[in-house]
Amino acid sequence: MKTDNKQKYLYIEGCNSISLAKKYGTPLYILSQRKIEERCIKIKDVFSNKFENTSAFYASKAFLTMAMCKIIEKQGLGLDVVSGGELYTALKAEFPTSNILFHGNNKSYEELSLAIENNISRIIVDNIYELKLIEEISSELHKKTNILFRLTPGVTSITHKHIDTGRKDSKFGIPLEIDTILEAVKVALDSNNINLKGFHFHLGSQLFDNITYLKAIDIVFELIKFLKDDINFTTEELNTGGGYGVSYQKKEIEKPLEYFIESIMERVYKNCNEYKLIIPKVSIEPGRWIVAHAGTTLYTIGNIKEISGIRTYAAIDGGMTDNPRPSLYGAKYFGEIANKIDQEKKYKVTISGKCCESGDILIEDLDVPKITPGDILAVYSTGAYNFSMASNYNKNIRPAVVLVKDGESEIIVERQSYEDLLRGERLPKEFKNLK
Ligand SMILES: Cc1ncc(COP(=O)(O)O)c(C=O)c1O
């Protein structure tokens, strides 16, 4: 959370947060390169360099810019993309296509064509309709496309229902029913343009327990064994998704990465051993775990509204437009007054956003020192699913993103301008000549 603390100001990677707020304006997303790198190194130590025949991908939906692609590429991780736009960003950043996975529950013909034309490493096929599109495009382009099937193994995770994706009743993936999967596998195997490598599951996000991963692995291995015995299909690859939980508040305890990885790998080996199967290549694709703690958002406090006997609201110059997670699914964040870091927190305030929604509340009952308009609020661990989920609701402009490292700061995404908000808008003929 708080990274560096000199005197009364919050420092992030050697940069004075108040100077950053002055220089770049608020709201402002700050991203620590070192923290992203540390997480990637940890993944290599605990997973990809430790276990043979494994690979790690960064789930870029958590936060994606061309700069992020470069940081991930330099660390040697792959990239998971989920739309034509994410793929385009990766292509523009010249991310090696041999290390990109393409996800999505309703990929369009155009998106699939872009992926196949660019020889991306694997398409994670969500459904039979998509499989047929891939077959058609691959055949037109004379390509052989490597795929995994995304399965919903029918396990439920302890997390918010909007980010619980392993249940049978899910919009994602093929439900793990033998007949349905057998049909899909046979279609893939019969195609000259498709190379079925194996299976994928992603159980949800913000998971703190490894039990669901272990259950899902056991269930998927029953399928792998069945396919081996029934049609002699060898599963070469198993992608176990992302989802490792991070602590957003001081009281939450984050499980170490080893807790997930070691049990996942042990369970894969155990199943292979019991069923006498070859060990598939195992992949993981965390997003939040890599980037959440690297982010801090700075806001300027404006109106302070005291409702006697009820609460005090401190309004900030951002809110659900730059961080929709609290209003979307009750996500909790922790923050501090960046210019009063040394002062005793004797008061409680509720941080309200500036959007026209009563639900636009960023943090409830935050402990703070005495605050005044103009103070700078730093909200921690905003690196994942903030910038990437930002909107222009109420025609608020999207904040800039600044990368910090070793006391230096650099803009990696410019703050939007009002002109940006109107880019692409056209007046109908009827109004064109109006002043
Ligand atoms: C298929 C898939 N993989 C990986 C992830 C990353 O999840 P997390 O950021 O929780 O690690 C997601 C998130 O939605 C996902 O849908």
Coordinates of C-alpha atoms and ligand atoms in Angstrom, one line a residue:
M1 CA 0.0 0.0 0.0
K2 CA 1.8 3.1 1.2
T3 CA 5.1 2.8 -0.6
D4 CA 7.4 5.4 0.8
N5 CA 6.8 8.0 3.4
K6 CA 9.1 11.0 3.9
Q7 CA 8.0 13.7 6.4
K8 CA 4.5 14.9 5.8
Y9 CA 4.0 13.9 2.1
L10 CA 3.4 10.6 0.6
Y11 CA 6.2 9.4 -1.7
I12 CA 5.8 6.8 -4.3
E13 CA 8.9 5.2 -5.8
G14 CA 10.9 8.3 -4.7
C15 CA 8.4 10.7 -6.2
N16 CA 6.6 13.3 -4.1
S17 CA 2.9 12.6 -4.7
I18 CA 2.0 16.2 -4.1
S19 CA 4.4 17.4 -6.8
L20 CA 3.0 14.7 -9.2
A21 CA -0.5 16.0 -8.5
K22 CA 0.6 19.6 -9.2
K23 CA 2.6 18.6 -12.3
Y24 CA 0.0 16.3 -14.0
G25 CA -3.3 17.4 -12.3
T26 CA -5.8 15.3 -10.5
P27 CA -7.4 12.8 -10.7
L28 CA -4.2 11.0 -11.6
Y29 CA -3.4 7.3 -11.9
I30 CA 0.2 6.5 -10.8
L31 CA 1.7 3.2 -11.7
S32 CA 4.9 1.8 -10.1
Q33 CA 7.0 0.0 -12.7
R34 CA 9.1 -1.7 -9.9
K35 CA 6.0 -3.2 -8.3
I36 CA 4.9 -4.7 -11.6
E37 CA 8.3 -6.1 -12.2
E38 CA 8.6 -7.5 -8.7
R39 CA 5.3 -9.4 -9.2
C40 CA 6.5 -10.8 -12.6
I41 CA 9.8 -11.9 -11.0
K42 CA 7.8 -13.6 -8.2
I43 CA 5.7 -15.5 -10.8
K44 CA 8.9 -16.7 -12.5
D45 CA 10.5 -17.8 -9.2
V46 CA 7.5 -19.6 -7.9
F47 CA 6.0 -20.9 -11.1
S48 CA 7.5 -20.7 -14.6
N49 CA 11.2 -21.1 -13.7
K50 CA 10.4 -23.6 -10.9
F51 CA 8.2 -26.1 -12.7
E52 CA 9.0 -27.5 -16.1
N53 CA 6.8 -27.0 -19.1
T54 CA 4.8 -24.1 -17.7
S55 CA 4.0 -20.6 -18.8
A56 CA 2.6 -17.5 -17.3
F57 CA 0.4 -14.9 -19.1
Y58 CA -0.6 -11.5 -17.8
A59 CA -4.4 -11.0 -18.1
S60 CA -4.3 -7.6 -19.8
K61 CA -7.9 -6.7 -19.1
A62 CA -6.7 -5.6 -15.6
F63 CA -4.6 -2.8 -17.1
L64 CA -3.4 -2.4 -20.7
T65 CA -1.4 0.2 -22.4
M66 CA 1.4 -0.1 -24.9
A67 CA 3.8 0.7 -22.1
M68 CA 2.4 -2.1 -20.0
C69 CA 2.9 -4.5 -23.0
K70 CA 6.5 -3.5 -23.0
I71 CA 7.0 -4.1 -19.3
I72 CA 5.4 -7.5 -19.5
E73 CA 7.4 -8.4 -22.6
K74 CA 10.6 -7.4 -20.9
Q75 CA 9.8 -9.7 -18.0
G76 CA 9.2 -12.6 -20.5
L77 CA 5.6 -13.2 -19.6
G78 CA 2.9 -13.8 -22.2
L79 CA -0.2 -11.7 -22.7
D80 CA -3.9 -12.7 -22.5
V81 CA -6.2 -10.4 -24.5
V82 CA -9.9 -10.5 -24.7
S83 CA -11.0 -8.2 -27.5
G84 CA -9.9 -6.8 -30.8
G85 CA -8.9 -3.6 -29.1
E86 CA -6.7 -5.3 -26.6
L87 CA -5.1 -7.3 -29.4
Y88 CA -4.6 -4.2 -31.4
T89 CA -2.9 -2.5 -28.5
A90 CA -0.5 -5.5 -28.1
L91 CA 0.2 -5.6 -31.9
K92 CA 0.9 -1.8 -31.9
A93 CA 3.3 -2.4 -29.0
E94 CA 4.9 -5.2 -31.1
F95 CA 4.3 -7.7 -28.4
P96 CA 5.4 -11.2 -29.8
T97 CA 2.2 -12.8 -31.1
S98 CA 3.7 -16.2 -30.4
N99 CA 3.1 -15.3 -26.7
I100 CA -0.5 -14.0 -26.9
L101 CA -3.7 -15.8 -25.9
F102 CA -7.1 -14.6 -27.2
H103 CA -10.1 -15.0 -24.9
G104 CA -13.7 -13.8 -25.0
N105 CA -17.2 -15.3 -24.9
N106 CA -18.4 -13.7 -28.2
K107 CA -15.4 -12.9 -30.4
S108 CA -16.5 -11.4 -33.7
Y109 CA -15.4 -12.6 -37.2
E110 CA -13.3 -9.5 -37.5
E111 CA -11.6 -10.1 -34.1
L112 CA -10.9 -13.7 -34.9
S113 CA -9.6 -12.8 -38.3
L114 CA -7.2 -10.3 -36.7
A115 CA -6.0 -12.9 -34.3
I116 CA -5.6 -15.6 -36.9
E117 CA -3.9 -13.4 -39.5
N118 CA -1.4 -12.4 -36.9
N119 CA -0.7 -16.0 -35.8
I120 CA -1.4 -15.5 -32.2
S121 CA -0.4 -18.4 -30.1
R122 CA -3.7 -19.8 -28.8
I123 CA -7.4 -18.9 -29.2
I124 CA -9.3 -19.9 -26.1
V125 CA -12.5 -21.1 -27.7
D126 CA -15.6 -20.3 -25.7
N127 CA -18.3 -22.2 -27.7
I128 CA -19.1 -24.2 -30.8
Y129 CA -20.3 -21.2 -32.8
E130 CA -16.9 -19.6 -32.3
L131 CA -15.2 -22.9 -33.3
K132 CA -17.0 -22.9 -36.6
L133 CA -16.0 -19.3 -37.2
I134 CA -12.3 -20.2 -36.5
E135 CA -12.5 -23.1 -38.8
E136 CA -13.9 -20.9 -41.6
I137 CA -11.4 -18.1 -41.2
S138 CA -8.4 -20.5 -40.8
S139 CA -9.4 -22.4 -43.9
E140 CA -9.8 -19.1 -45.9
L141 CA -6.4 -17.9 -44.7
H142 CA -4.8 -21.4 -45.1
K143 CA -3.8 -21.5 -41.4
K144 CA -3.8 -24.1 -38.7
T145 CA -5.0 -22.4 -35.6
N146 CA -4.0 -23.6 -32.1
I147 CA -6.9 -23.7 -29.7
L148 CA -7.9 -24.6 -26.1
F149 CA -11.5 -25.0 -25.1
R150 CA -12.7 -22.9 -22.2
L151 CA -14.6 -25.1 -19.8
T152 CA -16.9 -24.2 -16.9
P153 CA -16.2 -27.0 -14.5
G154 CA -19.2 -26.3 -12.3
V155 CA -17.5 -25.1 -9.2
T156 CA -18.5 -22.0 -7.2
S157 CA -15.9 -19.7 -5.7
I158 CA -16.2 -17.5 -2.6
T159 CA -16.2 -14.0 -4.3
H160 CA -18.7 -11.5 -5.6
K161 CA -21.1 -13.2 -8.0
H162 CA -20.2 -10.8 -10.8
I163 CA -16.6 -12.2 -10.7
D164 CA -17.4 -15.9 -10.1
T165 CA -17.0 -17.6 -13.4
G166 CA -16.6 -21.3 -12.8
R167 CA -20.2 -22.1 -12.1
K168 CA -22.2 -24.1 -14.6
D169 CA -24.7 -21.2 -14.9
S170 CA -22.1 -18.9 -16.5
K171 CA -22.1 -16.9 -19.7
F172 CA -18.5 -18.1 -20.2
G173 CA -17.2 -21.4 -21.6
I174 CA -18.6 -24.8 -22.4
P175 CA -20.4 -26.5 -19.5
L176 CA -18.5 -29.6 -18.4
E177 CA -20.9 -32.2 -19.7
I178 CA -19.3 -35.1 -21.5
D179 CA -21.6 -35.2 -24.5
T180 CA -21.3 -31.4 -25.2
I181 CA -17.5 -31.5 -24.9
L182 CA -17.1 -34.7 -26.8
E183 CA -19.0 -33.1 -29.7
A184 CA -16.8 -30.0 -29.6
V185 CA -13.6 -32.1 -29.4
K186 CA -14.7 -34.2 -32.4
V187 CA -15.4 -31.1 -34.5
A188 CA -12.0 -29.7 -33.7
L189 CA -10.2 -33.0 -34.4
D190 CA -12.0 -33.4 -37.7
S191 CA -10.8 -30.0 -38.9
N192 CA -7.6 -29.6 -41.0
N193 CA -7.3 -26.0 -39.8
I194 CA -7.6 -26.5 -36.1
N195 CA -5.1 -27.9 -33.7
L196 CA -6.8 -28.7 -30.3
K197 CA -4.1 -28.4 -27.6
G198 CA -6.2 -28.8 -24.5
F199 CA -8.4 -27.0 -22.0
H200 CA -8.8 -23.8 -20.0
F201 CA -10.8 -22.7 -17.0
H202 CA -11.0 -19.5 -15.1
L203 CA -12.9 -19.7 -11.9
G204 CA -13.3 -16.1 -10.9
S205 CA -11.5 -13.2 -9.6
Q206 CA -10.4 -12.1 -6.1
L207 CA -10.1 -15.7 -4.8
F208 CA -8.5 -16.3 -1.5
D209 CA -8.9 -20.0 -1.3
N210 CA -7.2 -22.7 -3.4
I211 CA -10.0 -25.3 -2.9
T212 CA -12.0 -24.3 -6.0
Y213 CA -8.8 -24.6 -8.1
L214 CA -8.2 -28.1 -6.8
K215 CA -11.8 -29.2 -7.3
A216 CA -11.8 -27.8 -10.8
I217 CA -8.5 -29.6 -11.6
D218 CA -9.9 -32.9 -10.4
I219 CA -13.1 -32.5 -12.5
V220 CA -11.2 -31.5 -15.6
F221 CA -8.8 -34.5 -15.2
E222 CA -11.8 -36.8 -15.2
L223 CA -12.6 -35.4 -18.6
I224 CA -9.0 -35.6 -19.8
K225 CA -8.9 -39.3 -18.7
F226 CA -12.2 -40.0 -20.4
L227 CA -11.0 -38.4 -23.7
K228 CA -7.8 -40.4 -23.5
D229 CA -9.7 -43.7 -23.0
D230 CA -12.6 -43.0 -25.3
I231 CA -11.1 -41.4 -28.3
N232 CA -7.3 -41.5 -27.5
F233 CA -7.1 -37.7 -27.3
T234 CA -4.0 -36.5 -25.5
T235 CA -4.5 -33.2 -23.6
E236 CA -1.2 -31.3 -24.2
E237 CA -2.1 -28.1 -22.3
L238 CA -4.1 -27.0 -19.3
N239 CA -4.6 -23.4 -18.6
T240 CA -5.9 -22.8 -15.0
G241 CA -6.8 -19.1 -15.4
G242 CA -6.1 -16.3 -13.0
G243 CA -8.0 -15.0 -10.0
Y244 CA -5.5 -14.8 -7.2
G245 CA -6.9 -12.4 -4.6
V246 CA -5.1 -9.2 -3.4
S247 CA -5.7 -7.2 -0.2
Y248 CA -7.3 -3.8 -0.8
Q249 CA -7.5 -2.9 2.9
K250 CA -5.1 -3.2 5.8
K251 CA -7.2 -5.9 7.5
E252 CA -7.3 -8.2 4.5
I253 CA -4.5 -10.8 4.4
E254 CA -3.3 -11.8 1.0
K255 CA -2.3 -15.4 0.5
P256 CA 1.2 -15.8 -0.9
L257 CA 1.4 -16.9 -4.6
E258 CA 3.0 -20.2 -3.5
Y259 CA -0.2 -21.1 -1.7
F260 CA -2.0 -21.3 -5.1
I261 CA 0.7 -22.4 -7.4
E262 CA 2.1 -25.3 -5.3
S263 CA -1.3 -26.8 -4.7
I264 CA -2.3 -26.4 -8.3
M265 CA 0.9 -28.1 -9.5
E266 CA 0.7 -30.8 -6.9
R267 CA -2.9 -31.6 -7.9
V268 CA -2.0 -31.7 -11.6
Y269 CA 0.9 -34.2 -10.9
K270 CA -1.3 -36.3 -8.6
N271 CA -4.0 -36.7 -11.2
C272 CA -1.5 -37.5 -14.0
N273 CA 0.1 -40.1 -11.8
E274 CA -3.2 -41.7 -10.8
Y275 CA -4.6 -41.8 -14.3
K276 CA -1.3 -42.6 -15.9
L277 CA -1.4 -39.5 -18.2
I278 CA 1.3 -37.4 -19.6
I279 CA 1.7 -34.1 -17.7
P280 CA 0.2 -31.3 -19.8
K281 CA 1.8 -27.9 -20.1
V282 CA 0.3 -25.9 -17.3
S283 CA -0.4 -22.1 -17.7
I284 CA -1.7 -19.4 -15.4
E285 CA -3.0 -16.0 -16.3
P286 CA -3.3 -13.6 -13.4
G287 CA -4.2 -10.0 -14.0
R288 CA -5.1 -8.3 -10.7
W289 CA -2.3 -10.0 -8.8
I290 CA 0.3 -8.5 -11.1
V291 CA -0.8 -4.9 -11.3
A292 CA -3.3 -4.0 -8.5
H293 CA -0.7 -2.9 -5.9
A294 CA 1.3 -1.0 -8.5
G295 CA -1.4 1.6 -8.8
T296 CA -2.3 4.6 -6.7
T297 CA -4.9 7.2 -7.6
L298 CA -4.6 10.8 -6.5
Y299 CA -7.6 13.1 -6.1
T300 CA -8.2 16.6 -4.9
I301 CA -10.7 17.0 -2.2
G302 CA -13.3 19.8 -2.8
N303 CA -16.6 20.1 -1.1
I304 CA -16.7 18.8 2.5
K305 CA -20.3 18.3 3.7
E306 CA -21.0 17.6 7.3
I307 CA -24.5 16.1 8.1
S308 CA -24.7 16.5 11.8
G309 CA -25.0 13.2 13.7
I310 CA -24.9 11.2 10.4
R311 CA -21.7 11.5 8.5
T312 CA -19.2 13.8 6.7
Y313 CA -18.8 13.5 3.0
A314 CA -15.6 14.6 1.3
A315 CA -16.1 15.0 -2.4
I316 CA -13.3 14.3 -4.8
D317 CA -12.7 15.3 -8.4
G318 CA -13.1 11.7 -9.7
G319 CA -15.1 8.7 -8.6
M320 CA -17.0 5.9 -10.4
T321 CA -15.7 7.1 -13.8
D322 CA -12.1 6.4 -12.9
N323 CA -12.8 3.6 -10.4
P324 CA -16.2 1.9 -11.0
R325 CA -15.5 -1.1 -8.7
P326 CA -17.0 0.2 -5.5
S327 CA -20.3 1.1 -7.1
L328 CA -20.3 -2.0 -9.4
Y329 CA -19.7 -4.7 -6.8
G330 CA -19.0 -3.0 -3.5
A331 CA -15.2 -3.2 -3.7
K332 CA -13.5 -1.7 -0.7
Y333 CA -10.4 0.5 -1.0
F334 CA -8.0 2.2 1.5
G335 CA -6.7 5.7 1.2
E336 CA -4.8 8.4 3.0
I337 CA -4.4 12.2 2.8
A338 CA -1.2 12.4 0.8
N339 CA -0.2 15.9 2.1
K340 CA -0.9 15.0 5.8
I341 CA 0.6 11.6 6.0
D342 CA 2.2 12.4 9.4
Q343 CA -1.0 13.6 11.0
E344 CA -3.1 11.7 13.5
K345 CA -6.3 10.3 11.9
K346 CA -8.9 11.5 14.3
Y347 CA -11.9 11.8 12.0
K348 CA -14.0 9.7 9.7
V349 CA -15.2 10.7 6.3
T350 CA -17.0 9.1 3.4
I351 CA -15.3 9.8 0.1
S352 CA -17.9 10.7 -2.5
G353 CA -17.3 10.8 -6.3
K354 CA -18.5 13.6 -8.5
C355 CA -21.0 11.6 -10.6
C356 CA -24.7 12.1 -10.5
E357 CA -25.3 8.8 -8.8
S358 CA -25.9 8.4 -5.0
G359 CA -24.0 5.2 -5.3
D360 CA -20.9 7.0 -6.4
I361 CA -19.1 6.5 -3.1
L362 CA -15.5 5.5 -3.3
I363 CA -14.7 4.7 0.4
E364 CA -17.0 4.7 3.4
D365 CA -15.8 5.8 6.8
L366 CA -12.2 6.4 6.0
D367 CA -10.0 7.5 9.0
V368 CA -8.4 10.8 8.2
P369 CA -6.8 13.8 10.0
K370 CA -8.6 17.2 9.8
I371 CA -9.2 17.8 6.1
T372 CA -9.7 20.9 4.1
P373 CA -10.6 21.5 0.5
G374 CA -7.5 21.2 -1.7
D375 CA -6.1 18.3 0.3
I376 CA -4.9 15.4 -1.9
L377 CA -6.4 11.9 -1.3
A378 CA -4.3 8.9 -2.3
V379 CA -6.2 5.7 -2.9
Y380 CA -4.0 2.6 -2.9
S381 CA -4.0 -0.6 -5.0
T382 CA -5.9 0.9 -7.9
G383 CA -3.7 -0.6 -10.6
A384 CA -6.2 -3.3 -11.7
Y385 CA -9.6 -2.8 -13.2
N386 CA -9.6 1.0 -12.7
F387 CA -8.1 2.6 -15.7
S388 CA -9.3 -0.3 -17.9
M389 CA -12.9 0.0 -16.6
A390 CA -13.0 3.9 -16.7
S391 CA -15.8 5.6 -18.4
N392 CA -16.8 9.1 -19.5
Y393 CA -20.0 9.2 -17.6
N394 CA -21.2 12.8 -17.1
K395 CA -18.6 13.6 -19.7
N396 CA -15.9 13.5 -17.2
I397 CA -12.5 13.1 -18.8
R398 CA -10.3 10.1 -18.1
P399 CA -7.2 10.9 -15.9
A400 CA -3.7 10.6 -17.1
V401 CA -1.5 7.6 -16.2
V402 CA 2.0 8.3 -15.0
L403 CA 4.6 5.6 -14.6
V404 CA 7.0 6.1 -11.7
K405 CA 10.4 4.5 -11.2
D406 CA 13.5 5.5 -9.2
G407 CA 12.3 9.0 -8.5
E408 CA 11.4 9.7 -12.1
S409 CA 7.9 10.1 -13.5
E410 CA 6.7 9.8 -17.1
I411 CA 3.3 10.1 -18.7
I412 CA 2.2 6.8 -20.4
V413 CA -1.4 7.9 -21.1
E414 CA -2.3 11.6 -21.5
R415 CA -5.3 13.1 -19.6
Q416 CA -8.2 13.3 -22.0
S417 CA -9.3 16.8 -23.1
Y418 CA -12.8 18.1 -23.8
E419 CA -12.0 17.8 -27.5
D420 CA -11.3 14.1 -26.9
L421 CA -14.8 13.7 -25.5
L422 CA -16.3 15.0 -28.7
R423 CA -14.0 13.2 -31.1
G424 CA -16.2 11.2 -33.4
E425 CA -19.4 13.1 -32.7
R426 CA -21.2 14.5 -35.7
L427 CA -24.1 16.9 -36.0
P428 CA -27.0 15.8 -38.1
K429 CA -27.5 17.7 -41.4
E430 CA -30.4 19.6 -39.9
F431 CA -28.2 21.3 -37.3
K432 CA -25.0 21.6 -39.1
N433 CA -25.3 25.3 -39.9
L434 CA -26.4 26.4 -36.4
K435 CA -23.9 28.5 -34.5
Ligands
LIG1 C1 -10.2 -15.7 -18.7 C2 -9.6 -14.9 -17.7 N1 -8.4 -15.1 -17.3 C3 -7.8 -14.3 -16.4 C4 -8.4 -13.3 -15.7 C5 -7.7 -12.5 -14.7 O1 -8.3 -12.5 -13.5 P1 -7.6 -11.8 -12.3 O2 -7.3 -10.4 -12.7 O3 -8.5 -11.9 -11.1 O4 -6.3 -12.5 -12.0 C6 -9.8 -13.1 -16.1 C7 -10.5 -12.0 -15.4 O5 -11.7 -11.7 -15.6 C8 -10.4 -13.9 -17.1 O6 -11.7 -13.7 -17.4

